[in-house]
C-alpha atoms as one frame of an Amber mdcrd trajectory, in Angstrom:
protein
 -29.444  26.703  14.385 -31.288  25.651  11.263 -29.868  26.817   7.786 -30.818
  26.418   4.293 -28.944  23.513   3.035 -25.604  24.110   0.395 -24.480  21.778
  -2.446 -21.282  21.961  -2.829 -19.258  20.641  -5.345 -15.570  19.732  -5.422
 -13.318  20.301  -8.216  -9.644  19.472  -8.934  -7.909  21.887 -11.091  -9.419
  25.218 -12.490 -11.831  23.342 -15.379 -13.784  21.209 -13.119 -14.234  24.950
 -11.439 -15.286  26.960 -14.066 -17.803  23.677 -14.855 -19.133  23.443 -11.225
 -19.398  27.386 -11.092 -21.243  27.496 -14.674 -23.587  25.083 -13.240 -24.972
  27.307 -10.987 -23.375  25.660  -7.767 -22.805  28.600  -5.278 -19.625  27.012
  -3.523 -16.966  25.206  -4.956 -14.789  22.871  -2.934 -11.291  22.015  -3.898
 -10.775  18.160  -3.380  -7.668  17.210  -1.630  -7.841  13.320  -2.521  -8.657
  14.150  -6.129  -5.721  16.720  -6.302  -3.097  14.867  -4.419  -3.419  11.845
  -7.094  -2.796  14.125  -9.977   0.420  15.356  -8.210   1.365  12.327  -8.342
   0.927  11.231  -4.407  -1.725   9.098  -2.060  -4.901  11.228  -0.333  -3.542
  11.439   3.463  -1.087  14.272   3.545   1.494  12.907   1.593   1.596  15.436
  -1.173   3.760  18.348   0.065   2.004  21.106   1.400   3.208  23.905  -0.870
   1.837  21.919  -3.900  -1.265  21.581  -2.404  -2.125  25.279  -1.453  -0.564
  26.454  -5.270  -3.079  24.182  -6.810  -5.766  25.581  -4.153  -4.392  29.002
  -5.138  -5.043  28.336  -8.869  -8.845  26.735  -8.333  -9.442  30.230  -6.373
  -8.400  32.685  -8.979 -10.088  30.405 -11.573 -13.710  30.940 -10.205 -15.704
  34.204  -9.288 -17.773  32.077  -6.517 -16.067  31.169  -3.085 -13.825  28.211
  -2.982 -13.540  26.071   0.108  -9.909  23.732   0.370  -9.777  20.129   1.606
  -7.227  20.892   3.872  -6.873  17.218   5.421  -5.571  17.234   9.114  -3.338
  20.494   8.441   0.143  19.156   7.441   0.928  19.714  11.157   1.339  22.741
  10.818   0.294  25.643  13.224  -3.126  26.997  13.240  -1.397  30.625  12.141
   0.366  28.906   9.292  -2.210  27.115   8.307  -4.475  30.383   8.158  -2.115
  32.674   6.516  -1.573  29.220   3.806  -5.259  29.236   3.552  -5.794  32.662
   2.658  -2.669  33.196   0.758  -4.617  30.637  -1.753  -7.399  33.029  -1.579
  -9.625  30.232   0.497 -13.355  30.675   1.906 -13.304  28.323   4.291 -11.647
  24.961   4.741 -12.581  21.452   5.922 -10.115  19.910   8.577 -10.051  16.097
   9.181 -10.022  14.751  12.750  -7.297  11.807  11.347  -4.015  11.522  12.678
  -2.455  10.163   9.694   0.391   9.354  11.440  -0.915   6.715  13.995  -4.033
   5.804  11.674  -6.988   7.109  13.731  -9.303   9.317  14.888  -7.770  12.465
  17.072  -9.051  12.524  20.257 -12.364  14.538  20.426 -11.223  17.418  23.071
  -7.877  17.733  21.565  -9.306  18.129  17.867 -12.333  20.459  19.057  -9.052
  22.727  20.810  -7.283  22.578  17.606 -10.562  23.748  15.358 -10.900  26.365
  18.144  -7.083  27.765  17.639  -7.792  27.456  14.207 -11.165  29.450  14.484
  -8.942  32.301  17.046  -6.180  32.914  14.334  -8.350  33.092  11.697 -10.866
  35.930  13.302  -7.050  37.779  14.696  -6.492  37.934  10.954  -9.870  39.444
  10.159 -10.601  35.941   7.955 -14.540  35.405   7.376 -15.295  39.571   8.280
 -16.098  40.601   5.119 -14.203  42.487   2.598 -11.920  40.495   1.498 -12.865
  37.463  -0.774 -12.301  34.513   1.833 -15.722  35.024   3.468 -16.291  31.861
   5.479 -12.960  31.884   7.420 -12.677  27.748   8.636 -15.184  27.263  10.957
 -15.838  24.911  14.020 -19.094  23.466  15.980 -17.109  24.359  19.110 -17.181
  28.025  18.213 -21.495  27.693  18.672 -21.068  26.337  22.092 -21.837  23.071
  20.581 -18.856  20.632  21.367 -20.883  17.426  21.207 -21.723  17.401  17.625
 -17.582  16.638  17.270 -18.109  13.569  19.426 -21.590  13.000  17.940 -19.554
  12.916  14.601 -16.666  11.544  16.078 -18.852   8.321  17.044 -20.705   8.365
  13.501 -17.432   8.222  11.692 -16.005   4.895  14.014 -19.660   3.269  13.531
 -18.908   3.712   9.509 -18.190  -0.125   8.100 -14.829  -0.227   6.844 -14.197
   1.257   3.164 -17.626   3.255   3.045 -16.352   6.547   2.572 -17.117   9.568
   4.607
């Protein structure tokens, strides 16, 4: 489905937002590298969750445009709980990696396009990305458009990448 193309713009704390926002960019997306390293911890999941989401929480409320959350491979956490985290924070949408930080690779391609689609179910159960409230964009999956082989075609882009060229 074509689509006009969106800069987006990633912040850490609530400056950076107000400065991306003033710009003019429509989106702003809180970085979860950028934000674990001034808590203190390594990109990867190993800043605790709670931290994470409160400094999610205060990009949010900082910014009248939506606000989309690195939420790396989801703490392991339940899609529900990771939902109701995501819009506690007051999220538009989310980006969820397809690393298993524990083993140090890529999650399998069916099992991570399952886990996007629980993800996608509890979000739409909790109304997420229907309108009305401010999270609009609800986290949201290729395998939702019937289109399950852009994960693998991504999948197989991401392995191809030479070692330390980030993604």
């Amino acid at each position: 489905v074509p689509a006009a193309q969106v800069v987006i713009a990633r912040a850490g704390g609530g400056a950076s937002a107000r400065a991306v926002a003033a710009a003019g960019v429509p989106v702003v997306a809180r970085t979860g590298g950028g934000v674990a390293e001034a808590l203190g911890f390594s990109d990867g999941q190993d800043a605790p969750v709670e931290e994470m989401l409160t400094a999610a929480s205060r990009i949010a409320r900082s910014v009248a445009v939506p606000v989309t959350i690195d939420f790396e491979a989801g703490y392991g956490l339940p899609p529900e709980v990771v939902v109701d985290g995501l819009l506690a924070a007051g999220a538009a949408g989310c980006n969820l990696e397809d690393t298993d930080h524990g083993a140090g690779r890529l999650v399998e391609t069916e099992r991570q396009g399952a886990w996007l689609a629980s993800i996608r179910r509890a979000a739409t159960a909790r109304g997420y990305g229907r309108g009305g409230n401010r999270p609009r964009a609800g986290c949201r999956d290729q395998t939702q458009q019937g289109t399950p082989a852009l994960l693998g075609a991504a999948a197989s882009r991401r392995r191809a990448r030479p070692s330390g060229v980030p993604g």
